[in-house]
Amino acid sequence: MITTRKFLLAALLVPLGATLVVTPTASAAASAPAASSVSSDAAAFRSPEAALDRVAHPLRTTEPRGSLADLRPFGAMVGDAKVVGVGEATHSSHEFVTVKHRVFRYLVEEKGFRTFAFEAAWSSGLRIDAYLTRGEGDLKQIMDEEFQGTYRWWNNAESRDLLQWMRAYNVRHPDDPVHFVGDDNGFAGPGLYDKVNAFAAASSPELAAQIAELYRGLRPTTSASTYVDDYFSKPLADRKELAERTGRAVDLLKQHPGADADAHAWALQHATAIHQMTTLYAFDWDDPHNIPAAMVYRDRVMADNVAWWQQRTGTKIMISAHNTHTALKTYAPASHPRVQGEFLREQLGTGYLSVGLTFNQGTFNAFNHDGAPQRFTAAPAAPGTAEHTLDKVRYRDYVVDLRNVPSAARTWLAEPHTIKNIGATYPGIADAPQIRLSQTHDVLIHLQQVQAAHMLN
């Protein structure tokens, strides 16, 4: 059964938005350069598409296998960045996942990256990482159990292919493995409670008893989707009390560092992840005025978890999330005032690189307004939209550094244009946003056409 609150989460929690297979608004059309403003003899140099054409680098393919030589220009764009956030205009299109697979493969093999951060729960990341690095568990079972609810869109053949590649890489490189981390806070699995309780038990019986009492009734014993549904059935006052308890558990652990500093740091982070979930769900989701604060909290958590992992492990990280998370500026200021990419730019400066993924037309999977999975079709981009201009570049698929473009493109990129922004539910809450691409992403990968991802469950 789809409750009002659960449906709101389906629209907000994972996606952050939706879009525009719609005719652009008058303001969007007005923002497009008028033909009369460009002299005929300067079109090759001054139109935005011609200017982008001069600096765009074609992609040989969107599939992950084969030569990566065409990504060398992208490597130069990455430079010395420690964290690269690669977005997506839909949550469930084949080419967005396979392009990310390709990009991550390149970053691992040519730029020394060793961590893939995903828009998934911290506890899911730990379980997947155990499979990737130590072969623990069955991948199908892990994906079925961890990618539920609004996270179900990650349970596709394309993501499985990426994880299988990572596992194979680690078998070949056991002393220099790649890792997987979930940076989101939509769920806290039982493994987190077990790890925190184990640390407390090793520290002292008193701490173990205190932690056990604070976590009483919280450790999941059902599926992730059932747990979240049941959690939201609790009165708001109860959810706030649970958040207060998990906060006290974090404070207690801070006061008991134990003998092993590394074990303490990890236990504290796991306890923090539990508290991040209970805090998110302690917002009053029935009051629309609380949504912006809840969304800012969620994106700040995602940034903090990535930054913690990077600082703790020292590895370079590629983030996979929606464009609305990886962006440097929000796509939806009214509901999502600040986003993960913005927080990471503040923390890491140019050590964070934002990569947006756009497309002209194609198919994607999303929930419809009845809460059922459905395959949708996005029509070719209409005149006046960002994708309509981007698709005029001569290459079918390409990458372009938005920080280094000719003046005509620079002017166009600084203007607001309607752009596709499709979330987990379609249509969603941020239809046809007006985006200034030069302020929103450092680099852009544009694809002419996409098809829906191949769902596994």
XYZ file of N, CA, C and O in Angstrom, residues 281-354:
296
model
N 14.343 10.921 9.463
C 12.946 10.521 9.631
C 12.267 11.201 10.816
O 11.071 11.002 11.045
N 13.016 12.011 11.555
C 12.414 12.789 12.646
C 11.877 14.131 12.163
O 11.268 14.871 12.937
N 12.111 14.458 10.890
C 11.457 15.640 10.325
C 9.970 15.340 10.140
O 9.578 14.190 9.928
N 9.160 16.367 10.198
C 7.726 16.207 9.962
C 7.477 16.252 8.460
O 7.307 17.310 7.869
N 7.427 15.084 7.851
C 7.273 14.999 6.402
C 5.861 15.337 5.942
O 5.617 15.496 4.737
N 4.922 15.441 6.883
C 3.558 15.827 6.513
C 3.410 17.335 6.364
O 2.395 17.806 5.857
N 4.393 18.088 6.806
C 4.363 19.545 6.704
C 5.305 19.977 5.587
O 6.521 19.863 5.713
N 4.770 20.490 4.475
C 5.627 20.885 3.343
C 6.701 21.892 3.713
O 7.746 21.948 3.064
N 6.470 22.680 4.760
C 7.468 23.675 5.153
C 8.756 23.032 5.665
O 9.798 23.685 5.710
N 8.679 21.755 6.064
C 9.858 21.072 6.599
C 10.697 20.375 5.528
O 11.814 19.935 5.806
N 10.151 20.253 4.323
C 10.842 19.503 3.274
C 12.205 20.112 2.925
O 13.203 19.393 2.831
N 12.307 21.429 2.717
C 13.628 21.982 2.369
C 14.703 21.671 3.402
O 15.824 21.300 3.035
N 14.379 21.794 4.696
C 15.365 21.503 5.735
C 15.749 20.031 5.730
O 16.925 19.675 5.919
N 14.771 19.143 5.498
C 15.061 17.711 5.446
C 15.970 17.381 4.269
O 16.908 16.579 4.389
N 15.723 18.014 3.134
C 16.531 17.743 1.951
C 17.954 18.288 2.091
O 18.915 17.661 1.655
N 18.078 19.464 2.706
C 19.420 19.993 2.962
C 20.175 19.060 3.899
O 21.366 18.776 3.698
N 19.488 18.561 4.927
C 20.138 17.636 5.855
C 20.620 16.391 5.114
O 21.759 15.943 5.300
N 19.754 15.852 4.247
C 20.133 14.639 3.527
C 21.364 14.864 2.657
O 22.310 14.059 2.662
N 21.394 15.957 1.900
C 22.538 16.203 1.025
C 23.803 16.505 1.811
O 24.898 16.131 1.403
N 23.660 17.174 2.957
C 24.837 17.419 3.789
C 25.403 16.096 4.308
O 26.628 15.894 4.340
N 24.520 15.187 4.700
C 24.954 13.865 5.161
C 25.712 13.134 4.059
O 26.771 12.537 4.293
N 25.188 13.168 2.842
C 25.846 12.484 1.729
C 27.243 13.045 1.490
O 28.194 12.288 1.244
N 27.362 14.359 1.573
C 28.680 14.979 1.407
C 29.607 14.604 2.556
O 30.786 14.275 2.347
N 29.092 14.648 3.778
C 29.917 14.335 4.947
C 30.419 12.893 4.911
O 31.568 12.610 5.275
N 29.557 11.966 4.489
C 29.966 10.564 4.444
C 31.055 10.324 3.399
O 31.999 9.565 3.636
N 30.930 10.980 2.260
C 31.975 10.865 1.236
C 33.285 11.469 1.738
O 34.366 10.875 1.594
N 33.198 12.663 2.338
C 34.399 13.325 2.843
C 35.053 12.494 3.943
O 36.288 12.391 4.008
N 34.236 11.890 4.819
C 34.788 11.049 5.892
C 35.554 9.872 5.294
O 36.678 9.565 5.706
N 34.935 9.202 4.323
C 35.584 8.040 3.707
C 36.887 8.450 3.029
O 37.907 7.770 3.165
N 36.860 9.556 2.313
C 38.046 9.990 1.595
C 39.184 10.314 2.559
O 40.325 9.912 2.359
N 38.847 11.012 3.634
C 39.871 11.384 4.604
C 40.364 10.168 5.385
O 41.564 10.065 5.708
N 39.456 9.238 5.676
C 39.832 8.071 6.476
C 40.665 7.082 5.667
O 41.640 6.499 6.161
N 40.288 6.848 4.413
C 40.965 5.833 3.607
C 42.057 6.422 2.724
O 42.948 5.690 2.280
N 41.975 7.715 2.437
C 42.950 8.345 1.561
C 42.748 8.040 0.087
O 43.573 8.424 -0.757
N 41.660 7.350 -0.257
C 41.431 6.982 -1.653
C 40.695 8.087 -2.406
O 39.948 8.869 -1.828
N 40.919 8.132 -3.713
C 40.139 9.015 -4.570
C 38.798 8.339 -4.858
O 38.730 7.117 -5.011
N 37.753 9.157 -4.941
C 36.389 8.633 -4.989
C 35.634 9.163 -6.202
O 35.694 10.356 -6.497
N 34.911 8.278 -6.862
C 33.908 8.698 -7.833
C 32.542 8.498 -7.214
O 32.228 7.415 -6.709
N 31.709 9.539 -7.233
C 30.346 9.462 -6.724
C 29.388 9.227 -7.876
O 29.485 9.866 -8.917
N 28.435 8.318 -7.678
C 27.343 8.128 -8.625
C 26.048 8.540 -7.949
O 25.662 7.978 -6.925
N 25.376 9.533 -8.532
C 24.111 10.020 -7.978
C 23.379 10.794 -9.061
O 23.866 10.940 -10.185
N 22.214 11.290 -8.725
C 21.458 12.113 -9.654
C 22.189 13.431 -9.877
O 22.932 13.900 -9.009
N 21.988 14.037 -11.055
C 22.563 15.359 -11.309
C 22.265 16.337 -10.188
O 23.087 17.200 -9.857
N 21.083 16.219 -9.608
C 20.673 17.159 -8.570
C 21.491 17.029 -7.295
O 21.477 17.931 -6.463
N 22.180 15.894 -7.112
C 23.067 15.727 -5.954
C 24.495 16.147 -6.280
O 25.162 16.785 -5.467
N 24.989 15.749 -7.445
C 26.388 16.010 -7.772
C 26.628 17.456 -8.191
O 27.773 17.900 -8.272
N 25.564 18.200 -8.462
C 25.678 19.572 -8.955
C 26.324 20.501 -7.938
O 26.289 20.257 -6.725
N 26.882 21.586 -8.439
C 27.476 22.615 -7.584
C 26.421 23.584 -7.070
O 26.623 24.250 -6.050
N 25.305 23.681 -7.775
C 24.163 24.497 -7.370
C 22.904 23.676 -7.577
O 22.810 22.881 -8.500
N 21.912 23.912 -6.747
C 20.698 23.107 -6.796
C 19.923 23.276 -8.093
O 19.927 24.340 -8.709
N 19.235 22.225 -8.476
C 18.292 22.279 -9.582
C 16.927 22.780 -9.099
O 16.114 23.220 -9.911
N 16.644 22.655 -7.822
C 15.318 22.968 -7.282
C 15.464 23.764 -5.983
O 15.356 23.215 -4.886
N 15.722 25.070 -6.070
C 16.018 25.856 -4.872
C 14.895 25.904 -3.849
O 15.157 26.025 -2.653
N 13.643 25.804 -4.285
C 12.534 25.900 -3.328
C 12.475 24.689 -2.407
O 12.254 24.827 -1.201
N 12.700 23.493 -2.950
C 12.587 22.278 -2.144
C 13.933 21.722 -1.702
O 14.010 20.998 -0.711
N 15.002 22.037 -2.435
C 16.332 21.508 -2.138
C 17.343 22.652 -2.191
O 18.106 22.784 -3.154
N 17.352 23.497 -1.183
C 18.159 24.733 -1.243
C 19.645 24.522 -1.463
O 20.283 25.316 -2.152
N 20.212 23.444 -0.882
C 21.638 23.185 -1.050
C 21.827 21.681 -1.265
O 21.070 20.873 -0.736
N 22.883 21.324 -2.031
C 23.035 19.932 -2.432
C 24.444 19.414 -2.157
O 25.368 20.173 -1.855
N 24.578 18.106 -2.298
C 25.821 17.404 -1.966
C 27.043 18.020 -2.645
O 28.077 18.238 -2.003
N 26.932 18.280 -3.941
C 28.080 18.829 -4.662
C 28.517 20.180 -4.138
O 29.718 20.486 -4.095
N 27.552 20.977 -3.740
C 27.880 22.293 -3.188
C 28.637 22.159 -1.877
O 29.630 22.862 -1.638
N 28.189 21.237 -1.030
C 28.883 21.005 0.243
C 30.299 20.469 0.007
O 31.250 20.867 0.693
N 30.443 19.576 -0.968
C 31.773 19.023 -1.248
C 32.710 20.072 -1.824
O 33.911 20.073 -1.535
N 32.190 20.972 -2.647
C 33.041 22.043 -3.170
C 33.523 22.932 -2.011
O 34.680 23.377 -1.993
N 32.647 23.185 -1.037
C 33.054 23.982 0.121
C 34.131 23.266 0.927
O 35.066 23.890 1.422
N 34.007 21.941 1.072
C 34.957 21.188 1.882
C 36.270 20.916 1.160
O 37.340 20.937 1.778
N 36.190 20.655 -0.144
C 37.362 20.192 -0.888
C 37.878 21.194 -1.913
O 38.936 20.976 -2.496
N 37.152 22.283 -2.138
C 37.561 23.233 -3.158
C 37.590 22.567 -4.515
O 36.707 21.789 -4.873
N 38.652 22.831 -5.293
C 38.759 22.213 -6.606
C 39.104 20.726 -6.524
O 39.200 20.056 -7.558
N 39.260 20.217 -5.316
C 39.420 18.776 -5.132
C 38.144 18.025 -5.442
O 38.145 16.797 -5.525
N 37.033 18.767 -5.597
C 35.776 18.149 -6.027
C 35.439 18.608 -7.433
O 35.484 19.805 -7.741
N 35.105 17.667 -8.317
C 34.723 17.954 -9.696
C 33.311 17.454 -9.934
O 32.989 16.295 -9.652
N 32.441 18.325 -10.464
C 31.062 17.959 -10.754
C 30.887 17.674 -12.239
O 31.194 18.511 -13.091
